[in-house]
Short mmCIF file of C-alpha atoms and ligand atoms in Angstrom, two decimals:
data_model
loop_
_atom_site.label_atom_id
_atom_site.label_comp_id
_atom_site.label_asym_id
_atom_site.label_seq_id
_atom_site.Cartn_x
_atom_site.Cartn_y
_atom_site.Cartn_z
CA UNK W 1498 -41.91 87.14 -147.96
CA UNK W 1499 -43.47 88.12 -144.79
CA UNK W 1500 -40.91 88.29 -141.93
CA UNK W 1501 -39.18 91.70 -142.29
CA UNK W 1502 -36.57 93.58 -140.54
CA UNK W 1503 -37.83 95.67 -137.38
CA UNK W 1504 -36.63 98.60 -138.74
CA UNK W 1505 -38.56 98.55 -141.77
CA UNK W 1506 -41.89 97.82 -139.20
CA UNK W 1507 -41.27 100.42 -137.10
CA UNK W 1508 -39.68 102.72 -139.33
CA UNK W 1509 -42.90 103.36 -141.31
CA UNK W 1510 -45.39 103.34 -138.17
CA UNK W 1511 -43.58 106.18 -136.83
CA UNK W 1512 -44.15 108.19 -140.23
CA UNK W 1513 -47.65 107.14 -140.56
CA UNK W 1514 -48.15 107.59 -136.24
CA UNK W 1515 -49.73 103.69 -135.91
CA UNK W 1516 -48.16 101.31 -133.41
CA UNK W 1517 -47.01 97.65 -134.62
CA UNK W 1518 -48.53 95.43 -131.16
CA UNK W 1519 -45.39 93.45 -130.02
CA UNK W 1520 -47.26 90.19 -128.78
CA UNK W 1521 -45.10 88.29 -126.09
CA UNK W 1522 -46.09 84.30 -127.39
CA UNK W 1523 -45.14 81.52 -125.42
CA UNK W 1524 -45.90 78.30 -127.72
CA UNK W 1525 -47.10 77.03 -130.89
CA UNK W 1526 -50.73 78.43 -130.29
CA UNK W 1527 -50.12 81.84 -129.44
CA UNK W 1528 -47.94 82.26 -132.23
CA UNK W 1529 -50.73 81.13 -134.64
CA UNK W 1530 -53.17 82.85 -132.97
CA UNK W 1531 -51.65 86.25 -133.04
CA UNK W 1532 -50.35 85.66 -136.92
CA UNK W 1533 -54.17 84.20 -137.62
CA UNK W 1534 -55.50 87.89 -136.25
CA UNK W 1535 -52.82 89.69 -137.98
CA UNK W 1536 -53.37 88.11 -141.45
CA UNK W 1537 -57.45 88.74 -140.65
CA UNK W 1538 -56.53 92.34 -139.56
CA UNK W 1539 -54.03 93.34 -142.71
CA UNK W 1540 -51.85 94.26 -139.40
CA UNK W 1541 -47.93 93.91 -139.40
CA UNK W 1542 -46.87 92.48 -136.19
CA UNK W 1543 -43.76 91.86 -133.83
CA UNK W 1544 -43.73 88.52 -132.21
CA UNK W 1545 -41.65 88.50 -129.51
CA UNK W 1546 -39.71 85.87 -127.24
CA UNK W 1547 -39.07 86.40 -123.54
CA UNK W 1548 -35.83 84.76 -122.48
CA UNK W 1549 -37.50 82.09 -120.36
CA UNK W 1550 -39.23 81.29 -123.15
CA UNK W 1551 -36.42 80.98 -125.54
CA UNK W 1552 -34.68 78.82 -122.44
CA UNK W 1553 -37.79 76.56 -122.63
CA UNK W 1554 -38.68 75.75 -125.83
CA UNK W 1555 -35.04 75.49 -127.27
CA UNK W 1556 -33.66 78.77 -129.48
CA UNK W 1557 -33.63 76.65 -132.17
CA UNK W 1558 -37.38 74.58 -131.94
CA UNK W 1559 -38.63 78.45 -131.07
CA UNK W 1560 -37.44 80.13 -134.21
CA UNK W 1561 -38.52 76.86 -136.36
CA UNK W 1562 -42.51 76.85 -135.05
CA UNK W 1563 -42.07 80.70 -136.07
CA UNK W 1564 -40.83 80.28 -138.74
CA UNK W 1565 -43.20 77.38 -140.33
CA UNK W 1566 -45.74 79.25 -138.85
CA UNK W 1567 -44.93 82.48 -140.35
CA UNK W 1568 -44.12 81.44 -143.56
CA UNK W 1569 -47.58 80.87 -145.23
CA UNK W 1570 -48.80 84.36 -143.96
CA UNK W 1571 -49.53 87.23 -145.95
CA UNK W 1572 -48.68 90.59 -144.04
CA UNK W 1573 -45.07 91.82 -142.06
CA UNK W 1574 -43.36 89.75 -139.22
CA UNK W 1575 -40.91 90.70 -137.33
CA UNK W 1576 -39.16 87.65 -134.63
CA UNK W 1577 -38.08 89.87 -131.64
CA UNK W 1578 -36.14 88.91 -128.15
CA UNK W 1579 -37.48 91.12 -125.43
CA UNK W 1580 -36.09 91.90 -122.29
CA UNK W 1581 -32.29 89.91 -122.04
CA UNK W 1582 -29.26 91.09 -120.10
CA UNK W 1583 -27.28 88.37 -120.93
CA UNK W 1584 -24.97 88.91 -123.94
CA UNK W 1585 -24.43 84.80 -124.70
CA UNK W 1586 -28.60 84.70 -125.57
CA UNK W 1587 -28.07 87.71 -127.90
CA UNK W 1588 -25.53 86.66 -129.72
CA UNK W 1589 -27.12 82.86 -129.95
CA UNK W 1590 -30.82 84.82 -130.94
CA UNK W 1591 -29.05 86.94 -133.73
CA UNK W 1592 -26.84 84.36 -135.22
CA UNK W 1593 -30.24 81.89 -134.82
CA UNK W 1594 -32.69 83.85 -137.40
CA UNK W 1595 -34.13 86.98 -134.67
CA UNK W 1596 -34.75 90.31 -136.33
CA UNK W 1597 -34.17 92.04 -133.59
CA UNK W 1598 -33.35 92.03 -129.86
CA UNK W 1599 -33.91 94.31 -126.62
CA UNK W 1600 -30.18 94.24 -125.00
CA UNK W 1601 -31.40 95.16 -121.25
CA UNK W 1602 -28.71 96.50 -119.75
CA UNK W 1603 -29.92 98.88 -117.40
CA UNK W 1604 -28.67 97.59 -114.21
CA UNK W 1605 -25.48 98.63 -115.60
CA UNK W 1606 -23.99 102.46 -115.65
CA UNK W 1607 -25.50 103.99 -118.32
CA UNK W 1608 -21.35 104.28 -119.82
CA UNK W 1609 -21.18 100.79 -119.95
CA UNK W 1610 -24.24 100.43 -121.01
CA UNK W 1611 -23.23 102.27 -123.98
CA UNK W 1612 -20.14 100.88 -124.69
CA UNK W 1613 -21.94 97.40 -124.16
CA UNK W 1614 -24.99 98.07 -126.31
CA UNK W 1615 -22.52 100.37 -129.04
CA UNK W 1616 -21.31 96.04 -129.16
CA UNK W 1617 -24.87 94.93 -129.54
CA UNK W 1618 -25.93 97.41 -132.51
CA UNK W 1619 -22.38 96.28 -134.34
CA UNK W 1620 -22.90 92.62 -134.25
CA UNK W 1621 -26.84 92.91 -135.06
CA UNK W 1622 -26.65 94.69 -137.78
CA UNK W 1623 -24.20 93.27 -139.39
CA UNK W 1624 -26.87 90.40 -139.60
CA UNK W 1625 -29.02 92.49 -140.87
CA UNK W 1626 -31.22 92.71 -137.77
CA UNK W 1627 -31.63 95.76 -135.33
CA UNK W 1628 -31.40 96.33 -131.51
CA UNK W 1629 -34.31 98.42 -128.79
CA UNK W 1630 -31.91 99.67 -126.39
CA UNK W 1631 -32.97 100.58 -122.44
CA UNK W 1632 -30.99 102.47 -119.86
CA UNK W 1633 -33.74 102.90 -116.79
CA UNK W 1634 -35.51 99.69 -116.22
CA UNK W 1635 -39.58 99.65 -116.65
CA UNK W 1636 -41.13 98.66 -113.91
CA UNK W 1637 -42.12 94.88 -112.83
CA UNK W 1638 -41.36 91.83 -113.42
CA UNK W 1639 -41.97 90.43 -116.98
CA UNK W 1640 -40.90 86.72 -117.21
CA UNK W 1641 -38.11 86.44 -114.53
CA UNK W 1642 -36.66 90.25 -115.25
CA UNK W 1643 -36.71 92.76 -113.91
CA UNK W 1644 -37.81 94.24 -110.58
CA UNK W 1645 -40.95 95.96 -108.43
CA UNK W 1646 -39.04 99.20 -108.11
CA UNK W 1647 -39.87 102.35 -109.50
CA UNK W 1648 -36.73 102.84 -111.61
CA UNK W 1649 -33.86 105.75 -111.50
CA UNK W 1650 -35.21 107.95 -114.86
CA UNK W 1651 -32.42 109.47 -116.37
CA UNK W 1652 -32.58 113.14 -118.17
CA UNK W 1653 -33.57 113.59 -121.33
CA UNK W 1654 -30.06 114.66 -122.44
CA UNK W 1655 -28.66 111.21 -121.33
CA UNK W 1656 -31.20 109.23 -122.79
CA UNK W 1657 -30.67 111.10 -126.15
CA UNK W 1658 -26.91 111.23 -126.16
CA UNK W 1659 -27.74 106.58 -125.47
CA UNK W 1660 -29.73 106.80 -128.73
CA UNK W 1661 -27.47 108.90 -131.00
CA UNK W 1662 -24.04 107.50 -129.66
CA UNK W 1663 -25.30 103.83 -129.80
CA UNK W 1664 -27.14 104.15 -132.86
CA UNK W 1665 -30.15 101.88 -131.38
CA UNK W 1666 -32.88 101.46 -133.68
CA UNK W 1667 -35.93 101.91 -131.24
CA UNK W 1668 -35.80 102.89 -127.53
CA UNK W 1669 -37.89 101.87 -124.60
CA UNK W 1670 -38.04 104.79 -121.83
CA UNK W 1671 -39.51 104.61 -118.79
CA UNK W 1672 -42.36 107.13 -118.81
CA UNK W 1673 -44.01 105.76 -115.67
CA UNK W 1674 -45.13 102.12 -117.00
CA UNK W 1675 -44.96 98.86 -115.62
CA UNK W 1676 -45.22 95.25 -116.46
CA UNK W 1677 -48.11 93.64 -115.07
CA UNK W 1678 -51.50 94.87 -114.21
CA UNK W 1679 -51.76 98.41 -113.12
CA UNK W 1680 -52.64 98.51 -109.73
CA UNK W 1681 -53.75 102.37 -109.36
CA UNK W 1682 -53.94 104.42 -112.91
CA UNK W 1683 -50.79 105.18 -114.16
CA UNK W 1684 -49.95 108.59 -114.36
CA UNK W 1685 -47.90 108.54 -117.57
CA UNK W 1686 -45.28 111.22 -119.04
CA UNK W 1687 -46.13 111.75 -122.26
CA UNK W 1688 -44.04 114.73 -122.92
CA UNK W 1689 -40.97 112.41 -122.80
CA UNK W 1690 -41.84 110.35 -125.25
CA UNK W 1691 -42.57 113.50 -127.87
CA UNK W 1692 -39.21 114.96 -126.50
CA UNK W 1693 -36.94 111.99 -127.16
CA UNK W 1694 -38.75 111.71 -130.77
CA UNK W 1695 -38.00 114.93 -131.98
CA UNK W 1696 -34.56 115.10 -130.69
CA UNK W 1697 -33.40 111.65 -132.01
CA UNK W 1698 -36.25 110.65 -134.71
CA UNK W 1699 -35.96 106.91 -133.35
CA UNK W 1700 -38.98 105.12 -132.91
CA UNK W 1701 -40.11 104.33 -129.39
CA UNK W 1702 -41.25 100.99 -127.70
CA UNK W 1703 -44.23 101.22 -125.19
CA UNK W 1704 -43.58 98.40 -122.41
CA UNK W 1705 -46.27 97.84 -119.64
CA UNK W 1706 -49.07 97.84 -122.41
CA UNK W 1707 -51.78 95.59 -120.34
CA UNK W 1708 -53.87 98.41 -118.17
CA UNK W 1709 -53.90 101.36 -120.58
CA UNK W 1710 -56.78 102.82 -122.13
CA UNK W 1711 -56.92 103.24 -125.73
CA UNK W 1712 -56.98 106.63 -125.30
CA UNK W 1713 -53.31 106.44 -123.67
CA UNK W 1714 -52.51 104.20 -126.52
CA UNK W 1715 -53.58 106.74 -129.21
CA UNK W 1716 -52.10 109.19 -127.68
CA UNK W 1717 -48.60 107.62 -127.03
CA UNK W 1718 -48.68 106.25 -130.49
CA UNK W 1719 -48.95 109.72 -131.88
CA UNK W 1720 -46.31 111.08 -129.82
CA UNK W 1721 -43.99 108.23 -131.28
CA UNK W 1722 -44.26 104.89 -129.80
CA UNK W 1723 -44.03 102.41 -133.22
CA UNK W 1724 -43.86 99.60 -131.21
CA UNK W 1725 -46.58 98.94 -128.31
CA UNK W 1726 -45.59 95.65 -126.17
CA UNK W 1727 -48.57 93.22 -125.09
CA UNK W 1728 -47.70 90.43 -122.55
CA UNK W 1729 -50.21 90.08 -119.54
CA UNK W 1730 -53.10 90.26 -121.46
CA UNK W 1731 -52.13 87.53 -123.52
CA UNK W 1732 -50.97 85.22 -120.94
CA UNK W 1733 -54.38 86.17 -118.99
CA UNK W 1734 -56.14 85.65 -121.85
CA UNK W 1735 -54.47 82.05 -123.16
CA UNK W 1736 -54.71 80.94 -119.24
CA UNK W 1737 -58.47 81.90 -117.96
CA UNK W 1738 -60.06 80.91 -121.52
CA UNK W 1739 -58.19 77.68 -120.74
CA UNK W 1740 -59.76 77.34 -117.06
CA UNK W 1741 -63.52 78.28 -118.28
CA UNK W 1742 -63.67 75.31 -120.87
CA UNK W 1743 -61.85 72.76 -118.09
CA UNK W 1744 -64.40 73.86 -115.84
CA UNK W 1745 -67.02 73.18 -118.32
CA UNK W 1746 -65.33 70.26 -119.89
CA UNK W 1747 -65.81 68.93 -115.84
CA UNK W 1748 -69.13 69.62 -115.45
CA UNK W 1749 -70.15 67.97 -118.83
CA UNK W 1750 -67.77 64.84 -118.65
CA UNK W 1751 -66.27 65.83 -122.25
CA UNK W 1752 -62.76 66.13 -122.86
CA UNK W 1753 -61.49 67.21 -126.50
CA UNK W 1754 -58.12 68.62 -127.01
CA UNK W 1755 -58.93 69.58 -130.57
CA UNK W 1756 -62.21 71.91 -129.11
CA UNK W 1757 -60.06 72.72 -126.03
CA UNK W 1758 -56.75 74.04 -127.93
CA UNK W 1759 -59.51 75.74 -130.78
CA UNK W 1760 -61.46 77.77 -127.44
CA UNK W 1761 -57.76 78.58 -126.58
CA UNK W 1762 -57.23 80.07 -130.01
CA UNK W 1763 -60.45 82.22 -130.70
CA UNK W 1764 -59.32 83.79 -127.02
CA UNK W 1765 -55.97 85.17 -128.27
CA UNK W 1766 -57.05 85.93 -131.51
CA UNK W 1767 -59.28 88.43 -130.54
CA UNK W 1768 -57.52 89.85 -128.03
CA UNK W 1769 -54.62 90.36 -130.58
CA UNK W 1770 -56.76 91.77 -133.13
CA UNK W 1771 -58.80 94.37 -131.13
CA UNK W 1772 -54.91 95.44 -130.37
CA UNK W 1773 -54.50 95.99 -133.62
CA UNK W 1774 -57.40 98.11 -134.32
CA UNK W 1775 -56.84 100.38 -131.21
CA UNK W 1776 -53.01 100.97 -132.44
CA UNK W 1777 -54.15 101.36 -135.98
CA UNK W 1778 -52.11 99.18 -137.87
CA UNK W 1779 -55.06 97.51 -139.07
CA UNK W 1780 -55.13 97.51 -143.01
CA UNK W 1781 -51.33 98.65 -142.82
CA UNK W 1782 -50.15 95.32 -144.17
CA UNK W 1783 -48.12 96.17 -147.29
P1 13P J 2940 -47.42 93.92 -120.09
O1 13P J 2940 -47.16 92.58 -119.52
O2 13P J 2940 -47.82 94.92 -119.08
O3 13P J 2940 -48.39 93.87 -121.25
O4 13P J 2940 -46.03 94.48 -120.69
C1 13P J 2940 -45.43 93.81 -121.75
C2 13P J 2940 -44.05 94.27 -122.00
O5 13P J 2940 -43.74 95.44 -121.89
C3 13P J 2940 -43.07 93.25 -122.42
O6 13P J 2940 -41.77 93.72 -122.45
#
């Protein structure tokens, strides 16, 4: 039975201090792509849904290519929704088979916030599915949400009173990452990340993961972040692999979907399983 509940994922990465790569997919292909690396790797993996891509597909076609695609494979998968202010997708994600879901409320107050997200946690788990909770904003603009603008950081105090009052299963601070490629190196704060760990013992979610070295990974990972989110490179990846074999497919006067969508695949694939290696949670696969 491979899809299992985020907690369980991220639960045991932060005891054994490797990060589960949250994949953003965006159609049939990536989804196979990053489950085909995963199985390869012996990694457990989070694939997760932006809401324009839930709008697109269809909630429903979305969790049934996941699901088909999931079933056959032999290591942990967890269905998440990332970023989503909007309470109707939520509900219509939990009650349509997701595992787990980021309620984004932080252009609220941080007390309704709570009292908004305290909703969220109730109604998720009893589905049996869990809730990433986020009171500052991360930086850029990932899929429609979001903004350019460094965000308001709140103290540690408030962020840890959010996690214990809301009961929120992982939490996604804003440690000075951003969606989107870096455009000078980010200058991170690590400290906050070990902080809000050892005062709450939640797992942490690293957003903005495109741009940082492995070494930042490692280290972040150590510190506590379970769950390490990977969107740009992906789409980057899926999207220039695509434009090298048109290019080539012009020059040569050969078109082949089957070649075209299996150049496609090899791209992701890899990129998803060197991920994997720099998080460590290859060969973690129970
Ligand atoms: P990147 O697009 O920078 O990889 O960030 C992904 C992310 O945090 C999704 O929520």
């Amino acid at each position: 039975m491979p899809v299992v509940p985020m907690k369980d994922l991220l639960d045991r990465a932060l005891a054994e201090r490797y990060g589960v790569p949250a994949f953003n997919v965006v159609n049939d292909l990536t989804v196979e792509a990053v489950l085909a690396a995963a199985a390869e790797e012996r990694s457990p993996v989070v694939l997760q849904t932006s809401v324009k891509t839930v709008r697109a597909y269809g909630r429903r076609q979305l969790f049934d290519v996941v699901a088909t695609m999931a079933r056959d494979v032999d290591v942990p998968v967890t269905l998440h929704l990332d970023h989503c202010p909007d309470r109707a997708v939520i509900s219509d994600c939990l009650a349509g088979g997701w595992n787990s879901v980021l309620f984004d409320a932080h252009e609220l107050d941080v007390a309704e916030n709570l009292r908004q997200t305290t909703e969220v946690v109730a109604e998720a788990h009893a589905r049996g599915a869990h809730v990433e909770g986020e009171i500052e904003g991360i930086q850029g603009v990932e899929d429609g949400i979001g903004s350019d603008d460094a965000p308001v950081v709140q103290t540690l105090e408030v962020a840890v009173d959010f996690i214990q009052r809301t009961g929120v299963d992982c939490f996604a601070p804003a440690i000075g990452n951003a969606h989107g490629q870096y455009t000078a190196a980010p200058v991170l704060d690590h400290q906050r990340v070990s902080d809000l760990v050892a005062a709450t013992g939640v797992p942490m979610a690293l957003h903005g993961g495109t741009g940082l070295s492995a070494e930042q990974f490692q280290d972040l990972i150590a510190r506590g972040c379970a769950k390490v989110n990977i969107s740009t490179a992906l789409k980057q990846v899926f999207l220039q692999s695509s434009l090298e074999f048109l290019r080539e497919a012009e020059t040569r006067g050969k078109w082949d979907p089957p070649s075209f969508f299996a150049h496609q695949r090899t791209a992701v694939k890899d990129m998803a399983a060197e991920h994997m290696r720099t998080f460590g949670s290859s060969g973690r696969a129970w």
